[in-house]
Amino acid sequence: TQLLEQSPQFLSIQEGENLTVYCNSSSVFSSLQWYRQEPGEGPVLLVTVVTGGEVKKLKRLTFQFGDARKDSSLHITAAQTGDTGLYLCAGAVWETSGSRLTFGEGTQLTVNP
Amino acid sequence: NAGVTQTPKFQVLKTGQSMTLQCAQDMNHEYMSWYRQDPGMGLRLIHYSVGAGITDQGEVPNGYNVSRSTTEDFPLRLLSAAPSQTSVYFCASSQSIGFRLYNEQFFGPGTRLTVL
């Protein structure tokens, strides 16, 4: 089983601050996804990164895939209260039976007004 | 399109009872899966299916059964509920599984299950 560790597990910041969430593993992933989940709902995909060193931007969110495809980071600039939620990273590994996603434990982000 | 639907939204069972969590999708997706979400443990894969008639075990399959008789439906059966199965259950679907590029998984709203 491939293990994905996210840090920090909890993060509480003020509106306007910047933050970074990390997703680390000792395993190599074919691709890595970031999801955001709000209370009472299922996760929703934010981005998929595929190539080592790849950087993708989604408005104030910047996602980076490590060069070795073992880790990833999510950076939020000038956080807003609407960014509050659970952020999950998920790594895809190819197995003989097909690809499988392994999820990290999640980072619960609270942005205070 | 309704996307991925799950029923019921909430359920309370007594230890030893059985029940089926329903999941349906109307996007003609080949791949469907069931996850459970517990505090501090993220989402863990229970069972998955790459198409009608094909199912396989995930990370935590014990105590659960699945079947995939149609493309649209992927029910999860709890054979004899235990308190350790208290969790939030999510069903997800995606178009297919690429080799390197993993397609977006669409999640249902979840079923919150409590086993007393």
Tab-separated table of N, CA and C in Angstrom, chain B residues 51-115:
chain	number	residue	atom	x	y	z
B	51	GLY	N	-15.948	-2.138	-14.855
B	51	GLY	CA	-17.017	-2.274	-15.842
B	51	GLY	C	-18.053	-3.254	-15.339
B	52	ALA	N	-19.188	-3.313	-16.037
B	52	ALA	CA	-20.263	-4.216	-15.638
B	52	ALA	C	-19.751	-5.650	-15.591
B	53	GLY	N	-20.056	-6.326	-14.491
B	53	GLY	CA	-19.662	-7.710	-14.318
B	53	GLY	C	-18.280	-7.926	-13.749
B	54	ILE	N	-17.529	-6.825	-13.510
B	54	ILE	CA	-16.145	-6.930	-13.022
B	54	ILE	C	-16.002	-6.125	-11.735
B	55	THR	N	-15.592	-6.791	-10.671
B	55	THR	CA	-15.328	-6.084	-9.421
B	55	THR	C	-14.015	-6.580	-8.833
B	56	ASP	N	-13.431	-5.779	-7.962
B	56	ASP	CA	-12.183	-6.167	-7.320
B	56	ASP	C	-12.093	-5.493	-5.957
B	57	GLN	N	-11.240	-6.054	-5.119
B	57	GLN	CA	-11.093	-5.542	-3.769
B	57	GLN	C	-10.148	-4.363	-3.719
B	58	GLY	N	-10.444	-3.466	-2.802
B	58	GLY	CA	-9.558	-2.355	-2.551
B	58	GLY	C	-8.734	-2.588	-1.308
B	59	GLU	N	-8.487	-1.529	-0.577
B	59	GLU	CA	-7.613	-1.575	0.597
B	59	GLU	C	-8.289	-2.202	1.809
B	60	VAL	N	-9.602	-1.955	1.987
B	60	VAL	CA	-10.300	-2.417	3.190
B	60	VAL	C	-11.596	-3.133	2.823
B	61	PRO	N	-11.534	-4.306	2.185
B	61	PRO	CA	-12.754	-4.949	1.672
B	61	PRO	C	-13.528	-5.807	2.672
B	62	ASN	N	-12.882	-6.165	3.800
B	62	ASN	CA	-13.513	-7.131	4.703
B	62	ASN	C	-14.812	-6.600	5.292
B	63	GLY	N	-15.853	-7.452	5.217
B	63	GLY	CA	-17.162	-7.085	5.757
B	63	GLY	C	-18.083	-6.439	4.734
B	64	TYR	N	-17.586	-6.293	3.510
B	64	TYR	CA	-18.365	-5.644	2.455
B	64	TYR	C	-18.397	-6.511	1.192
B	65	ASN	N	-19.535	-6.468	0.507
B	65	ASN	CA	-19.651	-7.109	-0.805
B	65	ASN	C	-20.165	-6.109	-1.815
B	66	VAL	N	-19.784	-6.307	-3.075
B	66	VAL	CA	-20.297	-5.460	-4.148
B	66	VAL	C	-20.662	-6.330	-5.337
B	67	SER	N	-21.463	-5.748	-6.228
B	67	SER	CA	-21.781	-6.378	-7.507
B	67	SER	C	-21.967	-5.263	-8.520
B	68	ARG	N	-21.802	-5.576	-9.780
B	68	ARG	CA	-21.963	-4.564	-10.832
B	68	ARG	C	-22.691	-5.228	-12.005
B	69	SER	N	-24.005	-5.295	-11.898
B	69	SER	CA	-24.786	-5.951	-12.938
B	69	SER	C	-25.085	-5.001	-14.102
B	70	THR	N	-25.047	-3.703	-13.851
B	70	THR	CA	-25.253	-2.708	-14.903
B	70	THR	C	-24.156	-1.658	-14.828
B	71	THR	N	-23.992	-0.894	-15.882
B	71	THR	CA	-23.016	0.198	-15.870
B	71	THR	C	-23.384	1.264	-14.846
B	72	GLU	N	-24.700	1.464	-14.656
B	72	GLU	CA	-25.163	2.585	-13.841
B	72	GLU	C	-25.074	2.349	-12.336
B	73	ASP	N	-25.253	1.111	-11.889
B	73	ASP	CA	-25.436	0.855	-10.458
B	73	ASP	C	-24.291	0.073	-9.839
B	74	PHE	N	-23.945	0.428	-8.609
B	74	PHE	CA	-22.836	-0.243	-7.910
B	74	PHE	C	-23.164	-0.273	-6.417
B	75	PRO	N	-24.028	-1.188	-5.987
B	75	PRO	CA	-24.419	-1.235	-4.578
B	75	PRO	C	-23.341	-1.846	-3.689
B	76	LEU	N	-23.290	-1.374	-2.461
B	76	LEU	CA	-22.348	-1.875	-1.452
B	76	LEU	C	-23.157	-2.536	-0.346
B	77	ARG	N	-22.848	-3.795	-0.070
B	77	ARG	CA	-23.585	-4.548	0.957
B	77	ARG	C	-22.737	-4.752	2.187
B	78	LEU	N	-23.328	-4.428	3.328
B	78	LEU	CA	-22.721	-4.755	4.613
B	78	LEU	C	-23.378	-6.042	5.086
B	79	LEU	N	-22.590	-7.075	5.273
B	79	LEU	CA	-23.132	-8.404	5.534
B	79	LEU	C	-23.620	-8.554	6.965
B	80	SER	N	-22.837	-8.090	7.909
B	80	SER	CA	-23.176	-8.163	9.332
B	80	SER	C	-22.497	-6.976	9.997
B	81	ALA	N	-23.246	-5.891	10.138
B	81	ALA	CA	-22.655	-4.619	10.554
B	81	ALA	C	-21.959	-4.707	11.905
B	82	ALA	N	-20.827	-4.001	11.987
B	82	ALA	CA	-20.049	-3.926	13.220
B	82	ALA	C	-19.781	-2.458	13.536
B	83	PRO	N	-19.595	-2.111	14.817
B	83	PRO	CA	-19.316	-0.711	15.169
B	83	PRO	C	-18.122	-0.127	14.412
B	84	SER	N	-17.153	-0.980	14.042
B	84	SER	CA	-15.974	-0.506	13.302
B	84	SER	C	-16.334	-0.028	11.898
B	85	GLN	N	-17.540	-0.336	11.448
B	85	GLN	CA	-17.974	0.119	10.134
B	85	GLN	C	-18.712	1.460	10.188
B	86	THR	N	-18.796	2.041	11.369
B	86	THR	CA	-19.315	3.400	11.491
B	86	THR	C	-18.386	4.329	10.729
B	87	SER	N	-18.933	5.045	9.744
B	87	SER	CA	-18.091	5.849	8.862
B	87	SER	C	-18.992	6.626	7.909
B	88	VAL	N	-18.349	7.431	7.079
B	88	VAL	CA	-19.045	8.063	5.958
B	88	VAL	C	-18.585	7.358	4.688
B	89	TYR	N	-19.543	6.898	3.907
B	89	TYR	CA	-19.242	6.115	2.709
B	89	TYR	C	-19.502	6.949	1.453
B	90	PHE	N	-18.518	6.956	0.570
B	90	PHE	CA	-18.633	7.687	-0.682
B	90	PHE	C	-18.508	6.732	-1.854
B	91	CYS	N	-19.393	6.930	-2.807
B	91	CYS	CA	-19.314	6.242	-4.086
B	91	CYS	C	-18.743	7.232	-5.098
B	92	ALA	N	-17.941	6.740	-6.022
B	92	ALA	CA	-17.342	7.609	-7.030
B	92	ALA	C	-17.350	6.903	-8.376
B	93	SER	N	-17.331	7.692	-9.426
B	93	SER	CA	-17.243	7.118	-10.777
B	93	SER	C	-16.319	7.967	-11.628
B	94	SER	N	-15.725	7.339	-12.639
B	94	SER	CA	-14.914	8.070	-13.601
B	94	SER	C	-15.024	7.390	-14.944
B	95	GLN	N	-14.650	8.131	-15.979
B	95	GLN	CA	-14.888	7.652	-17.341
B	95	GLN	C	-14.086	6.401	-17.639
B	96	SER	N	-12.814	6.425	-17.276
B	96	SER	CA	-11.971	5.256	-17.487
B	96	SER	C	-10.693	5.467	-16.710
B	97	ILE	N	-9.846	4.494	-16.702
B	97	ILE	CA	-8.590	4.620	-15.967
B	97	ILE	C	-7.467	4.683	-16.981
B	98	GLY	N	-6.875	5.859	-17.097
B	98	GLY	CA	-5.756	5.990	-18.018
B	98	GLY	C	-4.497	5.438	-17.398
B	99	PHE	N	-3.515	5.197	-18.196
B	99	PHE	CA	-2.277	4.626	-17.696
B	99	PHE	C	-1.539	5.619	-16.794
B	100	ARG	N	-1.304	6.819	-17.290
B	100	ARG	CA	-0.601	7.800	-16.474
B	100	ARG	C	-1.544	8.889	-15.983
B	101	LEU	N	-2.467	9.272	-16.841
B	101	LEU	CA	-3.385	10.340	-16.464
B	101	LEU	C	-4.630	9.727	-15.869
B	102	TYR	N	-4.840	9.988	-14.606
B	102	TYR	CA	-5.991	9.451	-13.915
B	102	TYR	C	-7.151	10.399	-14.103
B	103	ASN	N	-8.212	9.909	-14.690
B	103	ASN	CA	-9.350	10.782	-14.949
B	103	ASN	C	-10.033	11.237	-13.669
B	104	GLU	N	-10.757	12.329	-13.787
B	104	GLU	CA	-11.454	12.909	-12.645
B	104	GLU	C	-12.459	11.921	-12.087
B	105	GLN	N	-12.446	11.767	-10.777
B	105	GLN	CA	-13.458	10.961	-10.123
B	105	GLN	C	-14.565	11.897	-9.640
B	106	PHE	N	-15.797	11.500	-9.921
B	106	PHE	CA	-16.964	12.250	-9.476
B	106	PHE	C	-17.543	11.513	-8.272
B	107	PHE	N	-17.656	12.226	-7.171
B	107	PHE	CA	-18.127	11.622	-5.930
B	107	PHE	C	-19.594	11.926	-5.681
B	108	GLY	N	-20.271	10.968	-5.060
B	108	GLY	CA	-21.613	11.205	-4.567
B	108	GLY	C	-21.570	12.004	-3.277
B	109	PRO	N	-22.737	12.336	-2.711
B	109	PRO	CA	-22.790	13.166	-1.507
B	109	PRO	C	-22.497	12.410	-0.226
B	110	GLY	N	-22.403	11.087	-0.300
B	110	GLY	CA	-22.032	10.299	0.871
B	110	GLY	C	-23.216	9.760	1.649
B	111	THR	N	-22.952	8.663	2.364
B	111	THR	CA	-23.908	8.079	3.302
B	111	THR	C	-23.230	8.013	4.657
B	112	ARG	N	-23.849	8.641	5.649
B	112	ARG	CA	-23.292	8.609	7.003
B	112	ARG	C	-23.922	7.446	7.750
B	113	LEU	N	-23.096	6.444	8.077
B	113	LEU	CA	-23.579	5.220	8.714
B	113	LEU	C	-23.078	5.121	10.145
B	114	THR	N	-24.004	4.847	11.049
B	114	THR	CA	-23.658	4.601	12.446
B	114	THR	C	-24.105	3.203	12.814
B	115	VAL	N	-23.176	2.422	13.377
B	115	VAL	CA	-23.501	1.068	13.825
B	115	VAL	C	-23.392	1.032	15.344
